[in-house]
Amino acid sequence: MKNILFATSEAVPFIKTGGLADVAGALPKCFDKQYFDIRVILPKYACMKQEWKDKMEYMTHFYMDIGHKNCYVGIMHMEYEGIQFYFIDNEYYFSGPTPYSSAPWDLEKFAYFSKAVLSVLPVIGFRPDIIHCHDWQTGLVPVYLHDTFQQNQFFWGIKTIMTIHNLKFQGVYDVKTVQEITGLSDYYFAPDKLEAYKDGNFLKGGIVFADAVTTVSATYAQEIRTPFYGERLDGLLNARAQSLRGIVNGIDYDIFNPETDPCIPYHFDARTFRKEKVKNKLALQKELGLEEDPNVMMIGIISRLTDQKGFDLIAYMMDEICQGAVQIVVLGTGEERYENMFRHFDWKYHGRVSARIYYDEALSHRIYAASDAFLMPSLFEPCGLSQLMSLRYGTLPIVRETGGLKDTVEPYNEYEGTGTGFSFRNYNAHEMLNTIRYAEKIFYDNKREWNKMVDRAMAKDFSWNQSARQYEEMYNWLIG
Ligand code: ADP
């Protein structure tokens, strides 16, 4: 039996702010239980739903030194869907309305968490062969393991993996503060370790000291070795290229299933979508106050409204896009200028554009089910889950060829009759517009071809199974 510990700052269903929570919640369930004992450790946040906090059982507590502080470390436990979850309890660090606030407080919080992850292991009697760390919040786990913990025989031979879900977020602050917070010695604050451009950098520490580094798509794994996508760590990622690989994320095929999804009014599958899917469109048009027309092409957008997702291109072209024979349905929150931009277009093109500026899981499912196409022209995209959800619901993605979008959406080729969506290469508003127009043309003039594309999209398998096998392979290789 191989023991693996997932160290993460969020996991579904306990706490979620982004895609990381989906990965940390879904992936552990997909490993072969005969060979792998996968457990998960995360903070116990005050902002978690009471129903979850009520189900946690207190195991024990102790005190741990970090920096100049001596901190309480409580350990809570819960078994959920066959997986053992441990929660680090500390009301000083994990209070507040959201898991994250801002630096340097977040850095102190997750330095504490990373050190606590290691400190609790002998206490709970679980010795992992591998600690699988996710994003900058757990970047210090490999660093602390390399540091004092190595003096304890319990920790000898434990391997670490650093998975990068988004390189943009690194956990950075000035060296002096990071040194105070972490209690790490001068040795670690050199450019070949935690120091990056005169600052202390948690993620960099993780990348340097982990035995293997992964990211969430093969293309992103290549891209981050270049200055454009490398977020100033491309040099380091090139140096670690032999230990860097991309494993694409999946989605939970039980939750995202148009045959059974309780959030959508009309169920359908690969055989029935030609008749049934459109009923979801009509229902959504009614719900959102759009013109009720089964034949109009509906384009969905569900996203954080940030530059990363290509909203400057959309803002630039929105008026143009609306000149076409399309309806646009937007669900998202984020930067104010984009929220206001969509509110404006909802007003200007009332009946053809609907913008909902909030977070609504169930509505997102109805949009995936109802739309004909899904627009996602990202500037960069480590993996992206929305396009996978779209494919599953027979909604054809229109994407920019970057990161995970490039790896999961196969562009339509009208000569060969292949492809599952539409894509363009350069980060250019006109290229995006042309691609949308091309999709419209196929939708209206060649519905047979469109529907065949939907057939192919729905036949794709982006469940976790494929990716879990690749992680298993890597675990086996690392443990030897
Ligand atoms: P990222 O993690 O970079 O935000 P992903 O495409 O990987 O982007 O995942 C985003 C997830 O969040 C998708 O499941 C998407 O449906 C969901 N989502 C984003 N915004 C909203 C919203 N306002 N309401 C409901 N779901 C949303």
Short mmCIF file of C-alpha atoms and ligand atoms in Angstrom, two decimals:
data_model
loop_
_atom_site.label_atom_id
_atom_site.label_comp_id
_atom_site.label_asym_id
_atom_site.label_seq_id
_atom_site.Cartn_x
_atom_site.Cartn_y
_atom_site.Cartn_z
CA MET A 1 0.00 0.00 0.00
CA LYS A 2 1.30 3.43 -0.93
CA ASN A 3 0.45 6.35 1.31
CA ILE A 4 -0.22 9.73 -0.29
CA LEU A 5 -1.15 12.95 1.49
CA PHE A 6 -2.80 15.79 -0.40
CA ALA A 7 -1.94 19.12 1.22
CA THR A 8 -4.30 21.80 -0.04
CA SER A 9 -5.86 25.10 0.98
CA GLU A 10 -9.30 24.13 -0.37
CA ALA A 11 -11.30 21.05 -1.31
CA VAL A 12 -14.87 20.40 -2.42
CA PRO A 13 -17.33 20.04 -0.67
CA PHE A 14 -15.81 21.73 2.39
CA ILE A 15 -14.52 24.99 0.95
CA LYS A 16 -14.17 26.33 -2.59
CA THR A 17 -12.93 29.51 -4.17
CA GLY A 18 -11.71 28.06 -7.47
CA GLY A 19 -10.73 25.08 -9.60
CA LEU A 20 -8.18 23.84 -7.04
CA ALA A 21 -11.05 22.85 -4.73
CA ASP A 22 -12.60 20.70 -7.47
CA VAL A 23 -9.29 18.96 -8.10
CA ALA A 24 -8.50 18.31 -4.43
CA GLY A 25 -12.06 17.09 -3.79
CA ALA A 26 -12.53 14.87 -6.82
CA LEU A 27 -9.12 13.42 -7.62
CA PRO A 28 -8.48 11.48 -4.35
CA LYS A 29 -11.64 9.43 -4.97
CA CYS A 30 -10.35 8.21 -8.33
CA PHE A 31 -7.27 6.27 -7.24
CA ASP A 32 -7.12 2.50 -7.02
CA LYS A 33 -7.86 1.88 -3.34
CA GLN A 34 -6.15 -1.48 -3.43
CA TYR A 35 -2.78 0.19 -3.94
CA PHE A 36 -3.15 3.74 -2.69
CA ASP A 37 -4.23 5.20 0.64
CA ILE A 38 -4.89 8.83 -0.27
CA ARG A 39 -5.70 11.24 2.52
CA VAL A 40 -6.29 14.98 2.40
CA ILE A 41 -5.28 17.73 4.82
CA LEU A 42 -6.60 21.29 4.74
CA PRO A 43 -7.33 24.15 7.14
CA LYS A 44 -10.50 24.25 9.18
CA TYR A 45 -11.81 27.67 8.21
CA ALA A 46 -14.34 29.50 10.33
CA CYS A 47 -16.18 30.31 7.08
CA MET A 48 -16.89 26.64 6.31
CA LYS A 49 -20.55 25.69 6.49
CA GLN A 50 -21.64 24.72 9.99
CA GLU A 51 -22.93 21.39 8.73
CA TRP A 52 -19.36 20.35 7.88
CA LYS A 53 -17.85 21.72 11.07
CA ASP A 54 -20.42 19.75 13.05
CA LYS A 55 -19.33 16.53 11.37
CA MET A 56 -15.64 16.94 12.20
CA GLU A 57 -14.27 15.01 15.13
CA TYR A 58 -11.61 16.40 17.41
CA MET A 59 -8.54 14.13 17.48
CA THR A 60 -5.94 15.96 19.54
CA HIS A 61 -3.94 19.17 19.75
CA PHE A 62 -0.41 20.35 20.49
CA TYR A 63 1.72 23.48 20.23
CA MET A 64 4.20 24.24 17.47
CA ASP A 65 6.95 26.85 17.16
CA ILE A 66 7.04 28.95 13.99
CA GLY A 67 9.00 32.20 13.64
CA HIS A 68 8.86 33.77 17.06
CA LYS A 69 5.44 32.34 17.84
CA ASN A 70 4.23 29.28 19.63
CA CYS A 71 0.96 28.23 18.03
CA TYR A 72 -1.94 25.95 18.81
CA VAL A 73 -2.42 23.12 16.31
CA GLY A 74 -5.74 21.31 16.59
CA ILE A 75 -6.43 18.25 14.49
CA MET A 76 -9.96 17.47 13.37
CA HIS A 77 -10.93 14.46 11.31
CA MET A 78 -13.74 13.32 9.05
CA GLU A 79 -14.25 10.44 6.67
CA TYR A 80 -16.12 11.57 3.59
CA GLU A 81 -17.01 9.31 0.66
CA GLY A 82 -14.35 6.83 1.72
CA ILE A 83 -11.55 9.41 2.01
CA GLN A 84 -9.89 10.45 5.29
CA PHE A 85 -9.83 14.23 5.66
CA TYR A 86 -7.78 16.02 8.31
CA PHE A 87 -8.41 19.65 9.21
CA ILE A 88 -5.90 21.91 10.94
CA ASP A 89 -7.68 23.99 13.53
CA ASN A 90 -6.40 27.38 14.60
CA GLU A 91 -8.88 30.18 15.17
CA TYR A 92 -6.22 32.89 15.02
CA TYR A 93 -5.24 32.02 11.46
CA PHE A 94 -8.37 30.55 9.93
CA SER A 95 -11.05 33.01 10.98
CA GLY A 96 -12.48 35.62 8.60
CA PRO A 97 -15.22 35.50 5.97
CA THR A 98 -13.08 33.95 3.22
CA PRO A 99 -10.08 31.58 3.12
CA TYR A 100 -7.82 34.23 1.62
CA SER A 101 -7.38 37.92 2.31
CA SER A 102 -4.07 39.59 1.44
CA ALA A 103 -0.31 39.49 1.93
CA PRO A 104 1.53 39.29 4.26
CA TRP A 105 -1.23 37.87 6.45
CA ASP A 106 -2.00 35.06 4.00
CA LEU A 107 1.68 34.18 3.86
CA GLU A 108 1.86 33.86 7.63
CA LYS A 109 -1.32 31.79 7.62
CA PHE A 110 -0.05 29.30 5.06
CA ALA A 111 3.48 29.14 6.43
CA TYR A 112 1.80 28.03 9.65
CA PHE A 113 -0.40 25.56 7.73
CA SER A 114 2.55 24.08 5.79
CA LYS A 115 4.58 23.51 8.91
CA ALA A 116 1.54 22.11 10.74
CA VAL A 117 0.95 19.61 7.90
CA LEU A 118 4.33 18.04 8.66
CA SER A 119 4.07 18.38 12.44
CA VAL A 120 0.79 16.46 12.68
CA LEU A 121 2.00 13.39 10.78
CA PRO A 122 3.75 11.58 13.66
CA VAL A 123 0.85 12.58 15.90
CA ILE A 124 -1.83 11.01 13.70
CA GLY A 125 0.48 8.10 12.86
CA PHE A 126 0.24 8.49 9.11
CA ARG A 127 3.55 8.40 7.28
CA PRO A 128 3.00 9.35 3.65
CA ASP A 129 5.35 8.10 0.97
CA ILE A 130 4.49 11.24 -0.93
CA ILE A 131 3.11 14.61 0.08
CA HIS A 132 1.32 16.09 -2.89
CA CYS A 133 1.28 19.89 -2.51
CA HIS A 134 -1.00 22.26 -4.38
CA ASP A 135 -0.19 25.88 -5.24
CA TRP A 136 1.80 28.46 -3.29
CA GLN A 137 -0.18 27.97 -0.08
CA THR A 138 1.60 24.64 0.43
CA GLY A 139 4.86 25.64 -1.26
CA LEU A 140 6.72 25.59 2.05
CA VAL A 141 5.93 21.94 2.80
CA PRO A 142 8.90 20.66 0.74
CA VAL A 143 11.04 23.45 2.23
CA TYR A 144 10.26 22.65 5.87
CA LEU A 145 10.66 18.95 5.10
CA HIS A 146 14.14 19.66 3.81
CA ASP A 147 14.80 21.80 6.88
CA THR A 148 14.45 20.63 10.50
CA PHE A 149 12.05 17.75 9.88
CA GLN A 150 14.79 15.76 8.22
CA GLN A 151 16.42 15.36 11.64
CA ASN A 152 13.54 13.11 12.65
CA GLN A 153 13.76 9.58 11.27
CA PHE A 154 9.99 9.50 10.77
CA PHE A 155 10.40 11.87 7.82
CA TRP A 156 13.32 10.19 6.08
CA GLY A 157 12.56 9.35 2.49
CA ILE A 158 9.24 11.18 2.22
CA LYS A 159 8.93 12.54 -1.33
CA THR A 160 7.09 15.69 -2.37
CA ILE A 161 5.25 16.85 -5.48
CA MET A 162 4.44 20.47 -6.20
CA THR A 163 1.44 20.96 -8.47
CA ILE A 164 0.95 24.39 -10.02
CA HIS A 165 -2.69 25.21 -10.70
CA ASN A 166 -1.97 28.82 -11.60
CA LEU A 167 1.56 30.19 -11.80
CA LYS A 168 0.32 33.76 -11.48
CA PHE A 169 -0.15 33.35 -7.73
CA GLN A 170 3.14 32.71 -5.95
CA GLY A 171 2.91 33.96 -2.37
CA VAL A 172 5.45 36.78 -2.45
CA TYR A 173 6.63 39.35 0.10
CA ASP A 174 9.87 41.05 1.09
CA VAL A 175 12.61 38.76 2.34
CA LYS A 176 12.75 40.23 5.82
CA THR A 177 9.04 39.67 6.47
CA VAL A 178 9.04 36.20 4.93
CA GLN A 179 12.04 35.27 7.04
CA GLU A 180 10.31 36.47 10.20
CA ILE A 181 7.08 34.69 9.36
CA THR A 182 8.62 31.39 8.37
CA GLY A 183 11.52 31.23 10.80
CA LEU A 184 13.68 29.86 8.00
CA SER A 185 17.40 30.67 8.11
CA ASP A 186 19.43 32.89 5.77
CA TYR A 187 20.47 29.75 3.91
CA TYR A 188 17.01 29.61 2.27
CA PHE A 189 16.98 33.21 1.10
CA ALA A 190 19.30 32.93 -1.86
CA PRO A 191 18.33 33.14 -5.56
CA ASP A 192 18.66 29.38 -5.98
CA LYS A 193 16.11 28.80 -3.19
CA LEU A 194 13.25 30.98 -1.89
CA GLU A 195 14.49 34.34 -3.07
CA ALA A 196 13.13 35.69 -6.35
CA TYR A 197 13.95 39.20 -7.49
CA LYS A 198 14.82 40.23 -3.92
CA ASP A 199 11.56 38.90 -2.49
CA GLY A 200 10.72 35.73 -0.60
CA ASN A 201 8.58 33.44 -2.76
CA PHE A 202 6.67 30.43 -1.36
CA LEU A 203 5.89 28.77 -4.67
CA LYS A 204 9.49 29.07 -5.76
CA GLY A 205 10.53 27.28 -2.60
CA GLY A 206 8.13 24.48 -3.47
CA ILE A 207 9.37 24.20 -7.04
CA VAL A 208 13.02 24.14 -5.94
CA PHE A 209 12.65 21.59 -3.15
CA ALA A 210 9.92 19.26 -4.47
CA ASP A 211 11.00 15.97 -6.03
CA ALA A 212 8.62 16.48 -8.93
CA VAL A 213 6.68 19.44 -10.30
CA THR A 214 3.46 19.15 -12.22
CA THR A 215 0.95 21.47 -13.74
CA VAL A 216 -2.55 20.93 -15.04
CA SER A 217 -2.07 20.54 -18.80
CA ALA A 218 0.75 19.51 -21.11
CA THR A 219 0.65 22.75 -23.06
CA TYR A 220 0.77 24.91 -19.92
CA ALA A 221 3.75 22.85 -18.74
CA GLN A 222 5.56 23.93 -21.91
CA GLU A 223 4.26 27.50 -21.92
CA ILE A 224 5.46 28.33 -18.40
CA ARG A 225 9.00 27.71 -19.55
CA THR A 226 8.74 30.84 -21.74
CA PRO A 227 8.93 34.47 -20.57
CA PHE A 228 5.39 35.29 -21.74
CA TYR A 229 3.71 32.70 -19.53
CA GLY A 230 6.50 32.09 -17.01
CA GLU A 231 5.55 34.82 -14.50
CA ARG A 232 9.28 35.45 -13.98
CA LEU A 233 9.93 31.83 -12.96
CA ASP A 234 10.54 30.54 -16.50
CA GLY A 235 14.27 30.26 -15.85
CA LEU A 236 13.70 28.04 -12.83
CA LEU A 237 11.07 25.98 -14.64
CA ASN A 238 13.51 25.38 -17.46
CA ALA A 239 16.13 24.32 -14.98
CA ARG A 240 13.61 21.84 -13.54
CA ALA A 241 12.26 20.75 -16.94
CA GLN A 242 13.28 17.12 -16.38
CA SER A 243 11.03 16.96 -13.31
CA LEU A 244 8.16 18.99 -14.79
CA ARG A 245 5.13 17.43 -16.46
CA GLY A 246 1.56 18.35 -17.29
CA ILE A 247 -1.42 16.20 -16.33
CA VAL A 248 -4.73 17.56 -17.49
CA ASN A 249 -7.58 18.03 -14.99
CA GLY A 250 -10.88 16.25 -15.32
CA ILE A 251 -14.39 17.00 -14.13
CA ASP A 252 -16.73 14.91 -12.01
CA TYR A 253 -18.84 13.02 -14.55
CA ASP A 254 -21.46 12.18 -11.94
CA ILE A 255 -22.11 15.81 -11.07
CA PHE A 256 -21.77 17.10 -14.63
CA ASN A 257 -24.09 14.69 -16.37
CA PRO A 258 -26.81 15.99 -18.71
CA GLU A 259 -28.69 12.70 -18.32
CA THR A 260 -29.21 13.08 -14.57
CA ASP A 261 -28.29 16.67 -13.59
CA PRO A 262 -30.96 17.81 -11.10
CA CYS A 263 -30.20 21.49 -11.93
CA ILE A 264 -31.40 21.31 -15.53
CA PRO A 265 -35.05 21.10 -16.60
CA TYR A 266 -34.66 18.74 -19.59
CA HIS A 267 -32.29 15.81 -19.53
CA PHE A 268 -30.49 14.62 -22.64
CA ASP A 269 -27.64 12.45 -23.79
CA ALA A 270 -25.58 11.87 -26.92
CA ARG A 271 -28.56 10.24 -28.65
CA THR A 272 -31.32 12.64 -27.65
CA PHE A 273 -29.62 16.05 -27.67
CA ARG A 274 -30.98 16.92 -31.14
CA LYS A 275 -34.50 17.05 -29.74
CA GLU A 276 -34.03 17.67 -26.03
CA LYS A 277 -31.18 20.15 -25.62
CA VAL A 278 -33.10 22.98 -27.27
CA LYS A 279 -35.82 22.70 -24.61
CA ASN A 280 -33.24 23.84 -22.09
CA LYS A 281 -32.53 26.84 -24.30
CA LEU A 282 -36.18 27.82 -24.43
CA ALA A 283 -36.53 27.40 -20.68
CA LEU A 284 -33.48 29.56 -20.03
CA GLN A 285 -34.66 32.25 -22.45
CA LYS A 286 -37.90 32.40 -20.51
CA GLU A 287 -36.11 32.43 -17.15
CA LEU A 288 -33.73 35.23 -18.16
CA GLY A 289 -36.23 37.32 -20.14
CA LEU A 290 -34.57 36.74 -23.50
CA GLU A 291 -36.47 36.52 -26.78
CA GLU A 292 -37.87 33.01 -26.93
CA ASP A 293 -36.52 31.54 -30.14
CA PRO A 294 -35.36 27.94 -30.46
CA ASN A 295 -33.38 28.71 -33.61
CA VAL A 296 -31.16 31.55 -32.43
CA MET A 297 -27.56 30.69 -31.53
CA MET A 298 -26.96 31.11 -27.80
CA ILE A 299 -23.41 31.78 -26.60
CA GLY A 300 -22.67 31.22 -22.90
CA ILE A 301 -19.96 32.83 -20.77
CA ILE A 302 -19.42 31.61 -17.18
CA SER A 303 -16.29 32.92 -15.59
CA ARG A 304 -14.34 34.99 -13.15
CA LEU A 305 -14.38 38.38 -14.89
CA THR A 306 -10.64 39.01 -15.09
CA ASP A 307 -8.06 39.80 -17.74
CA GLN A 308 -6.79 36.21 -17.59
CA LYS A 309 -10.03 35.03 -19.17
CA GLY A 310 -9.79 37.38 -22.15
CA PHE A 311 -12.41 39.91 -21.15
CA ASP A 312 -10.52 42.81 -22.64
CA LEU A 313 -11.01 41.17 -26.04
CA ILE A 314 -14.69 40.62 -25.34
CA ALA A 315 -15.14 44.20 -24.05
CA TYR A 316 -13.51 45.55 -27.20
CA MET A 317 -15.70 43.47 -29.52
CA MET A 318 -18.94 43.19 -27.57
CA ASP A 319 -20.87 45.65 -29.74
CA GLU A 320 -19.66 43.90 -32.88
CA ILE A 321 -20.50 40.46 -31.50
CA CYS A 322 -24.03 41.65 -30.76
CA GLN A 323 -24.52 42.70 -34.40
CA GLY A 324 -24.59 39.00 -35.26
CA ALA A 325 -27.62 36.74 -34.94
CA VAL A 326 -26.72 35.59 -31.45
CA GLN A 327 -27.89 35.70 -27.87
CA ILE A 328 -25.26 36.15 -25.17
CA VAL A 329 -25.73 34.79 -21.65
CA VAL A 330 -23.18 35.86 -19.05
CA LEU A 331 -22.73 34.56 -15.50
CA GLY A 332 -19.76 35.86 -13.57
CA THR A 333 -18.23 38.14 -10.99
CA GLY A 334 -14.91 39.91 -10.84
CA GLU A 335 -13.37 43.17 -11.93
CA GLU A 336 -15.82 46.03 -11.69
CA ARG A 337 -15.18 47.39 -15.17
CA TYR A 338 -16.22 44.03 -16.68
CA GLU A 339 -19.21 43.66 -14.39
CA ASN A 340 -20.38 47.12 -15.47
CA MET A 341 -19.60 46.46 -19.11
CA PHE A 342 -21.91 43.44 -19.14
CA ARG A 343 -24.63 45.27 -17.20
CA HIS A 344 -24.46 47.97 -19.86
CA PHE A 345 -24.86 45.50 -22.73
CA ASP A 346 -27.68 43.71 -20.90
CA TRP A 347 -29.45 47.09 -20.90
CA LYS A 348 -28.46 48.07 -24.44
CA TYR A 349 -29.40 44.77 -26.08
CA HIS A 350 -32.19 43.77 -23.80
CA GLY A 351 -33.80 40.53 -24.91
CA ARG A 352 -30.62 39.39 -26.63
CA VAL A 353 -28.02 39.78 -23.91
CA SER A 354 -28.43 38.65 -20.31
CA ALA A 355 -25.80 39.36 -17.67
CA ARG A 356 -26.05 37.86 -14.20
CA ILE A 357 -23.36 39.29 -11.98
CA TYR A 358 -23.22 36.83 -9.12
CA TYR A 359 -22.18 33.28 -8.34
CA ASP A 360 -24.82 30.60 -8.93
CA GLU A 361 -23.84 26.96 -9.33
CA ALA A 362 -27.28 25.75 -10.47
CA LEU A 363 -27.69 28.53 -13.03
CA SER A 364 -24.26 27.68 -14.40
CA HIS A 365 -25.48 24.14 -15.12
CA ARG A 366 -28.57 25.49 -16.89
CA ILE A 367 -26.37 27.70 -19.06
CA TYR A 368 -24.03 24.83 -19.98
CA ALA A 369 -27.09 22.76 -20.90
CA ALA A 370 -28.91 25.49 -22.83
CA SER A 371 -26.15 27.19 -24.84
CA ASP A 372 -25.05 26.21 -28.30
CA ALA A 373 -21.54 27.60 -27.90
CA PHE A 374 -19.33 28.68 -24.99
CA LEU A 375 -16.88 31.58 -25.29
CA MET A 376 -13.53 31.39 -23.46
CA PRO A 377 -10.80 33.45 -25.17
CA SER A 378 -8.26 33.22 -22.32
CA LEU A 379 -4.97 35.08 -22.29
CA PHE A 380 -3.57 32.08 -20.45
CA GLU A 381 -5.30 29.00 -19.09
CA PRO A 382 -3.51 26.41 -16.94
CA CYS A 383 -6.27 23.89 -17.62
CA GLY A 384 -9.76 25.37 -17.53
CA LEU A 385 -12.78 23.37 -16.44
CA SER A 386 -15.57 25.34 -18.08
CA GLN A 387 -14.74 24.10 -21.57
CA LEU A 388 -14.82 20.51 -20.27
CA MET A 389 -18.26 21.10 -18.77
CA SER A 390 -19.39 22.61 -22.08
CA LEU A 391 -18.20 19.61 -24.07
CA ARG A 392 -20.02 17.29 -21.68
CA TYR A 393 -23.29 19.20 -22.29
CA GLY A 394 -22.85 19.32 -26.06
CA THR A 395 -22.03 23.03 -26.04
CA LEU A 396 -19.21 23.79 -28.44
CA PRO A 397 -16.35 25.82 -26.98
CA ILE A 398 -14.93 28.83 -28.82
CA VAL A 399 -11.47 29.24 -27.29
CA ARG A 400 -8.04 30.68 -27.72
CA GLU A 401 -5.37 28.05 -28.29
CA THR A 402 -3.54 28.27 -25.00
CA GLY A 403 -2.79 25.91 -22.12
CA GLY A 404 -5.49 23.40 -21.31
CA LEU A 405 -7.85 24.89 -23.89
CA LYS A 406 -5.46 23.83 -26.62
CA ASP A 407 -5.18 20.34 -25.15
CA THR A 408 -8.90 19.69 -24.71
CA VAL A 409 -10.70 21.49 -27.55
CA GLU A 410 -9.99 20.11 -30.99
CA PRO A 411 -10.60 22.82 -33.65
CA TYR A 412 -13.21 22.12 -36.30
CA ASN A 413 -11.80 21.04 -39.61
CA GLU A 414 -14.52 21.24 -42.25
CA TYR A 415 -12.49 19.30 -44.81
CA GLU A 416 -11.78 16.32 -42.61
CA GLY A 417 -14.98 16.49 -40.58
CA THR A 418 -13.13 16.53 -37.27
CA GLY A 419 -13.12 18.74 -34.20
CA THR A 420 -15.12 19.52 -31.09
CA GLY A 421 -15.06 23.32 -31.07
CA PHE A 422 -13.58 26.46 -32.59
CA SER A 423 -10.30 28.09 -31.78
CA PHE A 424 -7.99 30.92 -32.72
CA ARG A 425 -4.33 31.39 -32.11
CA ASN A 426 -3.33 34.97 -31.37
CA TYR A 427 -4.58 37.12 -28.53
CA ASN A 428 -6.35 39.40 -30.95
CA ALA A 429 -9.92 40.69 -30.82
CA HIS A 430 -10.44 40.41 -34.59
CA GLU A 431 -9.28 36.81 -34.66
CA MET A 432 -11.77 36.11 -31.90
CA LEU A 433 -14.58 37.86 -33.75
CA ASN A 434 -13.81 36.00 -36.99
CA THR A 435 -13.91 32.71 -35.12
CA ILE A 436 -17.28 33.56 -33.57
CA ARG A 437 -18.60 34.51 -37.00
CA TYR A 438 -17.29 31.26 -38.47
CA ALA A 439 -19.05 29.28 -35.71
CA GLU A 440 -22.26 31.21 -36.47
CA LYS A 441 -21.95 30.34 -40.13
CA ILE A 442 -21.66 26.62 -39.40
CA PHE A 443 -24.50 26.83 -36.88
CA TYR A 444 -26.94 28.46 -39.31
CA ASP A 445 -25.82 27.11 -42.69
CA ASN A 446 -24.66 23.62 -41.84
CA LYS A 447 -26.55 22.30 -38.88
CA ARG A 448 -25.76 18.70 -39.82
CA GLU A 449 -22.04 19.38 -39.42
CA TRP A 450 -22.68 21.30 -36.21
CA ASN A 451 -24.59 18.39 -34.75
CA LYS A 452 -21.87 15.94 -35.73
CA MET A 453 -19.46 18.15 -33.85
CA VAL A 454 -21.75 17.95 -30.83
CA ASP A 455 -21.69 14.15 -31.23
CA ARG A 456 -17.91 14.19 -31.07
CA ALA A 457 -17.82 16.66 -28.18
CA MET A 458 -20.16 14.55 -26.08
CA ALA A 459 -18.21 11.38 -26.88
CA LYS A 460 -14.99 12.79 -25.37
CA ASP A 461 -13.96 11.50 -21.96
CA PHE A 462 -12.67 14.19 -19.62
CA SER A 463 -13.59 12.38 -16.44
CA TRP A 464 -10.87 12.06 -13.78
CA ASN A 465 -10.06 8.45 -14.63
CA GLN A 466 -7.47 9.19 -17.31
CA SER A 467 -5.65 11.75 -15.20
CA ALA A 468 -5.76 9.64 -12.04
CA ARG A 469 -3.90 6.86 -13.92
CA GLN A 470 -1.20 9.35 -14.86
CA TYR A 471 -0.83 10.53 -11.26
CA GLU A 472 -0.64 6.89 -10.11
CA GLU A 473 2.10 6.29 -12.63
CA MET A 474 4.03 9.26 -11.30
CA TYR A 475 3.57 8.18 -7.67
CA ASN A 476 4.87 4.70 -8.51
CA TRP A 477 7.84 6.13 -10.34
CA LEU A 478 8.70 8.49 -7.48
CA ILE A 479 8.39 5.86 -4.78
CA GLY A 480 10.33 3.40 -6.91
P1 ADP B 1 -10.74 29.22 -12.88
O1 ADP B 1 -10.49 28.11 -11.89
O2 ADP B 1 -9.50 29.82 -13.46
O3 ADP B 1 -11.68 30.28 -12.39
P2 ADP B 1 -11.99 27.13 -14.48
O4 ADP B 1 -12.60 27.12 -15.85
O5 ADP B 1 -10.91 26.15 -14.22
O6 ADP B 1 -11.50 28.62 -14.17
O7 ADP B 1 -13.12 26.87 -13.39
C1 ADP B 1 -14.13 27.79 -13.16
C2 ADP B 1 -15.31 27.08 -12.52
O8 ADP B 1 -16.09 28.00 -11.79
C3 ADP B 1 -16.24 26.43 -13.52
O9 ADP B 1 -16.78 25.28 -12.91
C4 ADP B 1 -17.33 27.49 -13.72
O10 ADP B 1 -18.55 26.91 -14.12
C5 ADP B 1 -17.43 28.04 -12.32
N1 ADP B 1 -17.88 29.44 -12.24
C6 ADP B 1 -17.19 30.57 -12.51
N2 ADP B 1 -17.92 31.67 -12.26
C7 ADP B 1 -19.12 31.24 -11.83
C8 ADP B 1 -20.33 31.90 -11.39
N3 ADP B 1 -20.42 33.23 -11.37
N4 ADP B 1 -21.36 31.13 -11.00
C9 ADP B 1 -21.26 29.78 -11.02
N5 ADP B 1 -20.16 29.10 -11.40
C10 ADP B 1 -19.10 29.82 -11.79
#
